[in-house]
PQR file of N, CA, C, O and H, with PARSE charges and radii, in Angstrom:
ATOM      1  N   MET A   1     103.918  -7.477  34.029 -0.4000 1.5000
ATOM      2  CA  MET A   1     103.961  -6.785  35.292 -0.0000 2.0000
ATOM      3  C   MET A   1     104.042  -7.797  36.421  0.5500 1.7000
ATOM      4  O   MET A   1     103.379  -8.834  36.376 -0.5500 1.4000
ATOM      5  N   ASN A   2     104.834  -7.511  37.415 -0.4000 1.5000
ATOM      6  CA  ASN A   2     105.031  -8.412  38.539 -0.0000 2.0000
ATOM      7  C   ASN A   2     103.978  -8.128  39.600  0.5500 1.7000
ATOM      8  O   ASN A   2     103.778  -6.972  39.975 -0.5500 1.4000
ATOM      9  H   ASN A   2     105.372  -6.669  37.452  0.4000 1.0000
ATOM     10  N   ALA A   3     103.301  -9.166  40.091 -0.4000 1.5000
ATOM     11  CA  ALA A   3     102.246  -8.993  41.088 -0.0000 2.0000
ATOM     12  C   ALA A   3     102.806  -8.778  42.491  0.5500 1.7000
ATOM     13  O   ALA A   3     102.100  -8.294  43.376 -0.5500 1.4000
ATOM     14  H   ALA A   3     103.464 -10.104  39.787  0.4000 1.0000
ATOM     15  N   GLU A   4     104.069  -9.133  42.694 -0.4000 1.5000
ATOM     16  CA  GLU A   4     104.672  -8.966  44.012 -0.0000 2.0000
ATOM     17  C   GLU A   4     105.239  -7.548  44.152  0.5500 1.7000
ATOM     18  O   GLU A   4     105.806  -7.012  43.200 -0.5500 1.4000
ATOM     19  H   GLU A   4     104.643  -9.526  41.976  0.4000 1.0000
ATOM     20  N   PRO A   5     105.088  -6.940  45.339 -0.5600 1.5000
ATOM     21  CA  PRO A   5     105.661  -5.609  45.534  0.2800 2.0000
ATOM     22  C   PRO A   5     107.178  -5.689  45.520  0.5500 1.7000
ATOM     23  O   PRO A   5     107.764  -6.666  45.987 -0.5500 1.4000
ATOM     24  N   ASP A   6     107.816  -4.638  44.970 -0.4000 1.5000
ATOM     25  CA  ASP A   6     109.274  -4.644  44.970 -0.0000 2.0000
ATOM     26  C   ASP A   6     109.795  -4.336  46.377  0.5500 1.7000
ATOM     27  O   ASP A   6     109.034  -3.932  47.256 -0.5500 1.4000
ATOM     28  H   ASP A   6     107.340  -3.845  44.591  0.4000 1.0000
ATOM     29  N   GLU A   7     111.079  -4.530  46.574 -0.4000 1.5000
ATOM     30  CA  GLU A   7     111.671  -4.385  47.903 -0.0000 2.0000
ATOM     31  C   GLU A   7     111.556  -2.962  48.439  0.5500 1.7000
ATOM     32  O   GLU A   7     111.525  -2.771  49.654 -0.5500 1.4000
ATOM     33  H   GLU A   7     111.698  -4.859  45.861  0.4000 1.0000
ATOM     34  N   MET A   8     111.493  -1.972  47.577 -0.4000 1.5000
ATOM     35  CA  MET A   8     111.453  -0.575  48.006 -0.0000 2.0000
ATOM     36  C   MET A   8     110.031  -0.091  48.275  0.5500 1.7000
ATOM     37  O   MET A   8     109.849   0.975  48.862 -0.5500 1.4000
ATOM     38  H   MET A   8     111.519  -2.127  46.589  0.4000 1.0000
ATOM     39  N   SER A   9     109.031  -0.847  47.861 -0.4000 1.5000
ATOM     40  CA  SER A   9     107.647  -0.434  48.039 -0.0000 2.0000
ATOM     41  C   SER A   9     107.228  -0.581  49.493  0.5500 1.7000
ATOM     42  O   SER A   9     107.486  -1.610  50.119 -0.5500 1.4000
ATOM     43  H   SER A   9     109.179  -1.713  47.384  0.4000 1.0000
ATOM     44  N   ARG A  10     106.579   0.452  50.032 -0.4000 1.5000
ATOM     45  CA  ARG A  10     106.102   0.407  51.409 -0.0000 2.0000
ATOM     46  C   ARG A  10     104.590   0.262  51.467  0.5500 1.7000
ATOM     47  O   ARG A  10     104.019   0.191  52.555 -0.5500 1.4000
ATOM     48  H   ARG A  10     106.370   1.287  49.524  0.4000 1.0000
ATOM     49  N   GLY A  11     103.935   0.217  50.317 -0.4000 1.5000
ATOM     50  CA  GLY A  11     102.482   0.115  50.318 -0.0000 2.0000
ATOM     51  C   GLY A  11     101.852   1.317  50.993  0.5500 1.7000
ATOM     52  O   GLY A  11     102.185   2.459  50.677 -0.5500 1.4000
ATOM     53  H   GLY A  11     104.399   0.275  49.433  0.4000 1.0000
ATOM     54  N   ASN A  12     100.951   1.064  51.914 -0.4000 1.5000
ATOM     55  CA  ASN A  12     100.268   2.141  52.626 -0.0000 2.0000
ATOM     56  C   ASN A  12     100.898   2.458  53.970  0.5500 1.7000
ATOM     57  O   ASN A  12     100.329   3.229  54.743 -0.5500 1.4000
ATOM     58  H   ASN A  12     100.681   0.136  52.170  0.4000 1.0000
ATOM     59  N   ALA A  13     102.053   1.886  54.269 -0.4000 1.5000
ATOM     60  CA  ALA A  13     102.718   2.146  55.546 -0.0000 2.0000
ATOM     61  C   ALA A  13     103.258   3.576  55.565  0.5500 1.7000
ATOM     62  O   ALA A  13     103.722   4.076  54.541 -0.5500 1.4000
ATOM     63  H   ALA A  13     102.515   1.259  53.641  0.4000 1.0000
ATOM     64  N   PRO A  14     103.201   4.236  56.725 -0.5600 1.5000
ATOM     65  CA  PRO A  14     103.744   5.586  56.810  0.2800 2.0000
ATOM     66  C   PRO A  14     105.258   5.576  56.627  0.5500 1.7000
ATOM     67  O   PRO A  14     105.927   4.588  56.930 -0.5500 1.4000
ATOM     68  N   THR A  15     105.781   6.680  56.133 -0.4000 1.5000
ATOM     69  CA  THR A  15     107.220   6.813  55.948 -0.0000 2.0000
ATOM     70  C   THR A  15     107.887   7.009  57.310  0.5500 1.7000
ATOM     71  O   THR A  15     107.448   7.855  58.090 -0.5500 1.4000
ATOM     72  H   THR A  15     105.237   7.482  55.887  0.4000 1.0000
ATOM     73  N   PRO A  16     108.926   6.251  57.604 -0.5600 1.5000
ATOM     74  CA  PRO A  16     109.601   6.407  58.897  0.2800 2.0000
ATOM     75  C   PRO A  16     110.229   7.799  59.038  0.5500 1.7000
ATOM     76  O   PRO A  16     110.662   8.398  58.054 -0.5500 1.4000
ATOM     77  N   ASP A  17     110.269   8.297  60.268 -0.4000 1.5000
ATOM     78  CA  ASP A  17     110.805   9.632  60.525 -0.0000 2.0000
ATOM     79  C   ASP A  17     112.246   9.786  60.060  0.5500 1.7000
ATOM     80  O   ASP A  17     112.629  10.863  59.604 -0.5500 1.4000
ATOM     81  H   ASP A  17     109.917   7.811  61.067  0.4000 1.0000
ATOM     82  N   ASP A  18     113.053   8.733  60.166 -0.4000 1.5000
ATOM     83  CA  ASP A  18     114.454   8.860  59.785 -0.0000 2.0000
ATOM     84  C   ASP A  18     114.639   8.989  58.273  0.5500 1.7000
ATOM     85  O   ASP A  18     115.737   9.297  57.811 -0.5500 1.4000
ATOM     86  H   ASP A  18     112.742   7.858  60.536  0.4000 1.0000
ATOM     87  N   VAL A  19     113.586   8.757  57.505 -0.4000 1.5000
ATOM     88  CA  VAL A  19     113.655   8.908  56.053 -0.0000 2.0000
ATOM     89  C   VAL A  19     113.156  10.287  55.630  0.5500 1.7000
ATOM     90  O   VAL A  19     113.576  10.818  54.602 -0.5500 1.4000
ATOM     91  H   VAL A  19     112.694   8.507  57.881  0.4000 1.0000
ATOM     92  N   LEU A  20     112.262  10.858  56.426 -0.4000 1.5000
ATOM     93  CA  LEU A  20     111.712  12.167  56.104 -0.0000 2.0000
ATOM     94  C   LEU A  20     112.733  13.256  56.392  0.5500 1.7000
ATOM     95  O   LEU A  20     113.398  13.233  57.428 -0.5500 1.4000
ATOM     96  H   LEU A  20     111.921  10.426  57.261  0.4000 1.0000
ATOM     97  N   HIS A  21     112.853  14.189  55.498 -0.4000 1.5000
ATOM     98  CA  HIS A  21     113.697  15.357  55.734 -0.0000 2.0000
ATOM     99  C   HIS A  21     113.252  16.474  54.817  0.5500 1.7000
ATOM    100  O   HIS A  21     112.742  16.226  53.724 -0.5500 1.4000
ATOM    101  H   HIS A  21     112.312  14.208  54.657  0.4000 1.0000
ATOM    102  N   SER A  22     113.443  17.690  55.256 -0.4000 1.5000
ATOM    103  CA  SER A  22     112.984  18.844  54.492 -0.0000 2.0000
ATOM    104  C   SER A  22     114.049  19.394  53.561  0.5500 1.7000
ATOM    105  O   SER A  22     113.739  20.163  52.651 -0.5500 1.4000
ATOM    106  H   SER A  22     113.857  17.892  56.144  0.4000 1.0000
ATOM    107  N   GLY A  23     115.285  19.014  53.774 -0.4000 1.5000
ATOM    108  CA  GLY A  23     116.369  19.589  53.006 -0.0000 2.0000
ATOM    109  C   GLY A  23     116.987  20.774  53.714  0.5500 1.7000
ATOM    110  O   GLY A  23     117.993  21.315  53.255 -0.5500 1.4000
ATOM    111  H   GLY A  23     115.537  18.389  54.513  0.4000 1.0000
ATOM    112  N   ALA A  24     116.403  21.183  54.818 -0.4000 1.5000
ATOM    113  CA  ALA A  24     116.913  22.345  55.543 -0.0000 2.0000
ATOM    114  C   ALA A  24     118.082  21.984  56.445  0.5500 1.7000
ATOM    115  O   ALA A  24     118.595  22.841  57.164 -0.5500 1.4000
ATOM    116  H   ALA A  24     115.586  20.743  55.190  0.4000 1.0000
ATOM    117  N   GLU A  25     118.506  20.734  56.417 -0.4000 1.5000
ATOM    118  CA  GLU A  25     119.630  20.336  57.259 -0.0000 2.0000
ATOM    119  C   GLU A  25     120.937  20.942  56.768  0.5500 1.7000
ATOM    120  O   GLU A  25     121.841  21.196  57.564 -0.5500 1.4000
ATOM    121  H   GLU A  25     118.089  20.038  55.833  0.4000 1.0000
ATOM    122  N   GLY A  26     121.042  21.171  55.480 -0.4000 1.5000
ATOM    123  CA  GLY A  26     122.276  21.700  54.897 -0.0000 2.0000
ATOM    124  C   GLY A  26     122.196  23.199  54.690  0.5500 1.7000
ATOM    125  O   GLY A  26     121.359  23.890  55.271 -0.5500 1.4000
ATOM    126  H   GLY A  26     120.308  20.964  54.834  0.4000 1.0000
ATOM    127  N   GLU A  27     123.084  23.674  53.851 -0.4000 1.5000
ATOM    128  CA  GLU A  27     123.111  25.098  53.539 -0.0000 2.0000
ATOM    129  C   GLU A  27     121.877  25.472  52.707  0.5500 1.7000
ATOM    130  O   GLU A  27     121.360  24.651  51.949 -0.5500 1.4000
ATOM    131  H   GLU A  27     123.764  23.113  53.379  0.4000 1.0000
ATOM    132  N   PHE A  28     121.420  26.700  52.856 -0.4000 1.5000
ATOM    133  CA  PHE A  28     120.314  27.189  52.044 -0.0000 2.0000
ATOM    134  C   PHE A  28     120.579  28.649  51.709  0.5500 1.7000
ATOM    135  O   PHE A  28     121.374  29.325  52.361 -0.5500 1.4000
ATOM    136  H   PHE A  28     121.840  27.366  53.472  0.4000 1.0000
ATOM    137  N   THR A  29     119.899  29.108  50.686 -0.4000 1.5000
ATOM    138  CA  THR A  29     120.116  30.472  50.188 -0.0000 2.0000
ATOM    139  C   THR A  29     118.839  31.292  50.323  0.5500 1.7000
ATOM    140  O   THR A  29     117.765  30.770  50.625 -0.5500 1.4000
ATOM    141  H   THR A  29     119.253  28.559  50.157  0.4000 1.0000
ATOM    142  N   ALA A  30     118.990  32.582  50.091 -0.4000 1.5000
ATOM    143  CA  ALA A  30     117.824  33.464  50.096 -0.0000 2.0000
ATOM    144  C   ALA A  30     116.822  33.012  49.031  0.5500 1.7000
ATOM    145  O   ALA A  30     115.612  33.104  49.237 -0.5500 1.4000
ATOM    146  H   ALA A  30     119.862  33.006  49.846  0.4000 1.0000
ATOM    147  N   GLU A  31     117.317  32.530  47.912 -0.4000 1.5000
ATOM    148  CA  GLU A  31     116.422  32.036  46.861 -0.0000 2.0000
ATOM    149  C   GLU A  31     115.597  30.853  47.369  0.5500 1.7000
ATOM    150  O   GLU A  31     114.413  30.747  47.048 -0.5500 1.4000
ATOM    151  H   GLU A  31     118.300  32.455  47.745  0.4000 1.0000
ATOM    152  N   ASP A  32     116.201  29.974  48.148 -0.4000 1.5000
ATOM    153  CA  ASP A  32     115.467  28.843  48.729 -0.0000 2.0000
ATOM    154  C   ASP A  32     114.333  29.334  49.621  0.5500 1.7000
ATOM    155  O   ASP A  32     113.229  28.790  49.587 -0.5500 1.4000
ATOM    156  H   ASP A  32     117.162  30.061  48.408  0.4000 1.0000
ATOM    157  N   VAL A  33     114.608  30.367  50.421 -0.4000 1.5000
ATOM    158  CA  VAL A  33     113.588  30.918  51.320 -0.0000 2.0000
ATOM    159  C   VAL A  33     112.446  31.521  50.507  0.5500 1.7000
ATOM    160  O   VAL A  33     111.274  31.321  50.828 -0.5500 1.4000
ATOM    161  H   VAL A  33     115.505  30.809  50.449  0.4000 1.0000
ATOM    162  N   VAL A  34     112.791  32.258  49.455 -0.4000 1.5000
ATOM    163  CA  VAL A  34     111.758  32.873  48.606 -0.0000 2.0000
ATOM    164  C   VAL A  34     110.889  31.787  47.980  0.5500 1.7000
ATOM    165  O   VAL A  34     109.662  31.881  48.010 -0.5500 1.4000
ATOM    166  H   VAL A  34     113.743  32.421  49.194  0.4000 1.0000
ATOM    167  N   LEU A  35     111.510  30.767  47.417 -0.4000 1.5000
ATOM    168  CA  LEU A  35     110.744  29.707  46.759 -0.0000 2.0000
ATOM    169  C   LEU A  35     109.882  28.943  47.756  0.5500 1.7000
ATOM    170  O   LEU A  35     108.749  28.579  47.438 -0.5500 1.4000
ATOM    171  H   LEU A  35     112.507  30.690  47.392  0.4000 1.0000
ATOM    172  N   ALA A  36     110.397  28.696  48.952 -0.4000 1.5000
ATOM    173  CA  ALA A  36     109.613  27.994  49.977 -0.0000 2.0000
ATOM    174  C   ALA A  36     108.413  28.823  50.415  0.5500 1.7000
ATOM    175  O   ALA A  36     107.406  28.271  50.859 -0.5500 1.4000
ATOM    176  H   ALA A  36     111.317  28.991  49.210  0.4000 1.0000
ATOM    177  N   SER A  37     108.512  30.139  50.293 -0.4000 1.5000
ATOM    178  CA  SER A  37     107.399  31.012  50.678 -0.0000 2.0000
ATOM    179  C   SER A  37     106.331  31.082  49.592  0.5500 1.7000
ATOM    180  O   SER A  37     105.242  31.609  49.823 -0.5500 1.4000
ATOM    181  H   SER A  37     109.329  30.588  49.932  0.4000 1.0000
ATOM    182  N   GLY A  38     106.641  30.552  48.406 -0.4000 1.5000
ATOM    183  CA  GLY A  38     105.680  30.575  47.309 -0.0000 2.0000
ATOM    184  C   GLY A  38     105.716  31.867  46.505  0.5500 1.7000
ATOM    185  O   GLY A  38     104.841  32.102  45.672 -0.5500 1.4000
ATOM    186  H   GLY A  38     107.525  30.125  48.219  0.4000 1.0000
ATOM    187  N   ARG A  39     106.706  32.694  46.745 -0.4000 1.5000
ATOM    188  CA  ARG A  39     106.817  33.970  46.036 -0.0000 2.0000
ATOM    189  C   ARG A  39     107.726  33.830  44.828  0.5500 1.7000
ATOM    190  O   ARG A  39     108.499  32.878  44.718 -0.5500 1.4000
ATOM    191  H   ARG A  39     107.417  32.503  47.422  0.4000 1.0000
ATOM    192  N   ASP A  40     107.621  34.787  43.930 -0.4000 1.5000
ATOM    193  CA  ASP A  40     108.524  34.853  42.792 -0.0000 2.0000
ATOM    194  C   ASP A  40     109.862  35.405  43.247  0.5500 1.7000
ATOM    195  O   ASP A  40     109.927  36.220  44.168 -0.5500 1.4000
ATOM    196  H   ASP A  40     106.993  35.560  44.019  0.4000 1.0000
ATOM    197  N   VAL A  41     110.933  34.954  42.595 -0.4000 1.5000
ATOM    198  CA  VAL A  41     112.266  35.451  42.914 -0.0000 2.0000
ATOM    199  C   VAL A  41     112.463  36.792  42.218  0.5500 1.7000
ATOM    200  O   VAL A  41     112.550  36.866  40.993 -0.5500 1.4000
ATOM    201  H   VAL A  41     110.880  34.292  41.848  0.4000 1.0000
ATOM    202  N   THR A  42     112.530  37.830  43.008 -0.4000 1.5000
ATOM    203  CA  THR A  42     112.770  39.195  42.514 -0.0000 2.0000
ATOM    204  C   THR A  42     113.801  39.830  43.443  0.5500 1.7000
ATOM    205  O   THR A  42     114.062  39.298  44.522 -0.5500 1.4000
ATOM    206  H   THR A  42     112.460  37.770  44.004  0.4000 1.0000
ATOM    207  N   PRO A  43     114.384  40.945  43.048 -0.5600 1.5000
ATOM    208  CA  PRO A  43     115.315  41.614  43.969  0.2800 2.0000
ATOM    209  C   PRO A  43     114.664  41.948  45.315  0.5500 1.7000
ATOM    210  O   PRO A  43     115.317  41.872  46.355 -0.5500 1.4000
ATOM    211  N   GLU A  44     113.395  42.314  45.296 -0.4000 1.5000
ATOM    212  CA  GLU A  44     112.692  42.665  46.536 -0.0000 2.0000
ATOM    213  C   GLU A  44     112.483  41.447  47.432  0.5500 1.7000
ATOM    214  O   GLU A  44     112.691  41.524  48.643 -0.5500 1.4000
ATOM    215  H   GLU A  44     112.864  42.376  44.450  0.4000 1.0000
ATOM    216  N   THR A  45     112.072  40.327  46.845 -0.4000 1.5000
ATOM    217  CA  THR A  45     111.833  39.139  47.670 -0.0000 2.0000
ATOM    218  C   THR A  45     113.147  38.532  48.156  0.5500 1.7000
ATOM    219  O   THR A  45     113.196  37.946  49.238 -0.5500 1.4000
ATOM    220  H   THR A  45     111.903  40.265  45.861  0.4000 1.0000
ATOM    221  N   LEU A  46     114.211  38.669  47.364 -0.4000 1.5000
ATOM    222  CA  LEU A  46     115.514  38.198  47.823 -0.0000 2.0000
ATOM    223  C   LEU A  46     115.992  39.032  49.013  0.5500 1.7000
ATOM    224  O   LEU A  46     116.559  38.494  49.964 -0.5500 1.4000
ATOM    225  H   LEU A  46     114.171  39.145  46.485  0.4000 1.0000
ATOM    226  N   ALA A  47     115.764  40.344  48.959 -0.4000 1.5000
ATOM    227  CA  ALA A  47     116.127  41.218  50.079 -0.0000 2.0000
ATOM    228  C   ALA A  47     115.314  40.843  51.319  0.5500 1.7000
ATOM    229  O   ALA A  47     115.846  40.813  52.428 -0.5500 1.4000
ATOM    230  H   ALA A  47     115.303  40.782  48.187  0.4000 1.0000
ATOM    231  N   TRP A  48     114.021  40.557  51.128 -0.4000 1.5000
ATOM    232  CA  TRP A  48     113.166  40.117  52.238 -0.0000 2.0000
ATOM    233  C   TRP A  48     113.722  38.828  52.848  0.5500 1.7000
ATOM    234  O   TRP A  48     113.808  38.700  54.069 -0.5500 1.4000
ATOM    235  H   TRP A  48     113.588  40.582  50.226  0.4000 1.0000
ATOM    236  N   ALA A  49     114.096  37.879  51.992 -0.4000 1.5000
ATOM    237  CA  ALA A  49     114.605  36.591  52.469 -0.0000 2.0000
ATOM    238  C   ALA A  49     115.928  36.769  53.211  0.5500 1.7000
ATOM    239  O   ALA A  49     116.165  36.107  54.222 -0.5500 1.4000
ATOM    240  H   ALA A  49     114.025  37.983  51.000  0.4000 1.0000
ATOM    241  N   GLU A  50     116.776  37.641  52.725 -0.4000 1.5000
ATOM    242  CA  GLU A  50     118.055  37.877  53.402 -0.0000 2.0000
ATOM    243  C   GLU A  50     117.834  38.485  54.783  0.5500 1.7000
ATOM    244  O   GLU A  50     118.520  38.122  55.739 -0.5500 1.4000
ATOM    245  H   GLU A  50     116.584  38.179  51.904  0.4000 1.0000
ATOM    246  N   ARG A  51     116.884  39.404  54.891 -0.4000 1.5000
ATOM    247  CA  ARG A  51     116.556  39.978  56.207 -0.0000 2.0000
ATOM    248  C   ARG A  51     116.007  38.901  57.131  0.5500 1.7000
ATOM    249  O   ARG A  51     116.370  38.838  58.306 -0.5500 1.4000
ATOM    250  H   ARG A  51     116.327  39.698  54.115  0.4000 1.0000
ATOM    251  N   ARG A  52     115.143  38.067  56.605 -0.4000 1.5000
ATOM    252  CA  ARG A  52     114.544  36.979  57.402 -0.0000 2.0000
ATOM    253  C   ARG A  52     115.624  36.009  57.865  0.5500 1.7000
ATOM    254  O   ARG A  52     115.606  35.573  59.016 -0.5500 1.4000
ATOM    255  H   ARG A  52     114.848  38.118  55.651  0.4000 1.0000
ATOM    256  N   MET A  53     116.563  35.666  56.989 -0.4000 1.5000
ATOM    257  CA  MET A  53     117.649  34.759  57.341 -0.0000 2.0000
ATOM    258  C   MET A  53     118.537  35.374  58.421  0.5500 1.7000
ATOM    259  O   MET A  53     118.971  34.673  59.335 -0.5500 1.4000
ATOM    260  H   MET A  53     116.578  36.020  56.054  0.4000 1.0000
ATOM    261  N   ALA A  54     118.808  36.664  58.327 -0.4000 1.5000
ATOM    262  CA  ALA A  54     119.640  37.338  59.325 -0.0000 2.0000
ATOM    263  C   ALA A  54     118.941  37.359  60.685  0.5500 1.7000
ATOM    264  O   ALA A  54     119.587  37.238  61.725 -0.5500 1.4000
ATOM    265  H   ALA A  54     118.455  37.234  57.585  0.4000 1.0000
ATOM    266  N   GLU A  55     117.637  37.510  60.667 -0.4000 1.5000
ATOM    267  CA  GLU A  55     116.860  37.592  61.906 -0.0000 2.0000
ATOM    268  C   GLU A  55     116.617  36.224  62.541  0.5500 1.7000
ATOM    269  O   GLU A  55     116.731  36.071  63.757 -0.5500 1.4000
ATOM    270  H   GLU A  55     117.112  37.608  59.822  0.4000 1.0000
ATOM    271  N   LYS A  56     116.278  35.223  61.711 -0.4000 1.5000
ATOM    272  CA  LYS A  56     115.812  33.941  62.244 -0.0000 2.0000
ATOM    273  C   LYS A  56     116.775  32.784  62.054  0.5500 1.7000
ATOM    274  O   LYS A  56     116.568  31.715  62.627 -0.5500 1.4000
ATOM    275  H   LYS A  56     116.185  35.347  60.723  0.4000 1.0000
ATOM    276  N   GLY A  57     117.814  32.971  61.268 -0.4000 1.5000
ATOM    277  CA  GLY A  57     118.735  31.865  60.997 -0.0000 2.0000
ATOM    278  C   GLY A  57     118.044  30.737  60.258  0.5500 1.7000
ATOM    279  O   GLY A  57     117.259  30.976  59.341 -0.5500 1.4000
ATOM    280  H   GLY A  57     117.982  33.840  60.802  0.4000 1.0000
ATOM    281  N   ARG A  58     118.337  29.503  60.657 -0.4000 1.5000
ATOM    282  CA  ARG A  58     117.781  28.313  59.987 -0.0000 2.0000
ATOM    283  C   ARG A  58     116.243  28.283  60.049  0.5500 1.7000
ATOM    284  O   ARG A  58     115.595  27.736  59.156 -0.5500 1.4000
ATOM    285  H   ARG A  58     118.975  29.309  61.402  0.4000 1.0000
ATOM    286  N   ALA A  59     115.677  28.862  61.087 -0.4000 1.5000
ATOM    287  CA  ALA A  59     114.218  28.886  61.222 -0.0000 2.0000
ATOM    288  C   ALA A  59     113.554  29.649  60.078  0.5500 1.7000
ATOM    289  O   ALA A  59     112.372  29.442  59.801 -0.5500 1.4000
ATOM    290  H   ALA A  59     116.203  29.306  61.812  0.4000 1.0000
ATOM    291  N   ALA A  60     114.301  30.526  59.413 -0.4000 1.5000
ATOM    292  CA  ALA A  60     113.745  31.269  58.287 -0.0000 2.0000
ATOM    293  C   ALA A  60     113.188  30.327  57.226  0.5500 1.7000
ATOM    294  O   ALA A  60     112.163  30.612  56.607 -0.5500 1.4000
ATOM    295  H   ALA A  60     115.261  30.694  59.638  0.4000 1.0000
ATOM    296  N   LEU A  61     113.863  29.215  57.023 -0.4000 1.5000
ATOM    297  CA  LEU A  61     113.392  28.223  56.052 -0.0000 2.0000
ATOM    298  C   LEU A  61     112.502  27.180  56.706  0.5500 1.7000
ATOM    299  O   LEU A  61     111.470  26.807  56.148 -0.5500 1.4000
ATOM    300  H   LEU A  61     114.695  28.983  57.525  0.4000 1.0000
ATOM    301  N   ASP A  62     112.889  26.709  57.879 -0.4000 1.5000
ATOM    302  CA  ASP A  62     112.117  25.658  58.556 -0.0000 2.0000
ATOM    303  C   ASP A  62     110.671  26.046  58.772  0.5500 1.7000
ATOM    304  O   ASP A  62     109.783  25.206  58.629 -0.5500 1.4000
ATOM    305  H   ASP A  62     113.727  27.012  58.333  0.4000 1.0000
ATOM    306  N   GLU A  63     110.411  27.297  59.114 -0.4000 1.5000
ATOM    307  CA  GLU A  63     109.031  27.752  59.382 -0.0000 2.0000
ATOM    308  C   GLU A  63     108.167  27.755  58.139  0.5500 1.7000
ATOM    309  O   GLU A  63     106.940  27.721  58.238 -0.5500 1.4000
ATOM    310  H   GLU A  63     111.132  27.980  59.230  0.4000 1.0000
ATOM    311  N   LEU A  64     108.785  27.796  56.975 -0.4000 1.5000
ATOM    312  CA  LEU A  64     108.025  27.858  55.723 -0.0000 2.0000
ATOM    313  C   LEU A  64     107.716  26.485  55.142  0.5500 1.7000
ATOM    314  O   LEU A  64     106.827  26.347  54.302 -0.5500 1.4000
ATOM    315  H   LEU A  64     109.782  27.824  56.895  0.4000 1.0000
ATOM    316  N   LEU A  65     108.445  25.480  55.587 -0.4000 1.5000
ATOM    317  CA  LEU A  65     108.271  24.140  55.027 -0.0000 2.0000
ATOM    318  C   LEU A  65     107.214  23.369  55.796  0.5500 1.7000
ATOM    319  O   LEU A  65     107.076  23.522  57.010 -0.5500 1.4000
ATOM    320  H   LEU A  65     109.167  25.592  56.270  0.4000 1.0000
ATOM    321  N   PRO A  66     106.458  22.525  55.065 -0.5600 1.5000
ATOM    322  CA  PRO A  66     105.418  21.741  55.748  0.2800 2.0000
ATOM    323  C   PRO A  66     105.998  20.716  56.695  0.5500 1.7000
ATOM    324  O   PRO A  66     105.251  19.981  57.341 -0.5500 1.4000
TER
END
């Protein structure tokens, strides 16, 4: 084992903001919204997610992510 940290290791330093991302920058689906809400994917929850997406747009997913 090498005692020196590798080039990619940041140790205890915080992750820079430009590296952090939620994945909500791109396209997302009703299934993504359901999963982000912690619910099971069912026809009912998919319908809920589609309504939420129609009402809130991208915020439908952004509001659910930490």
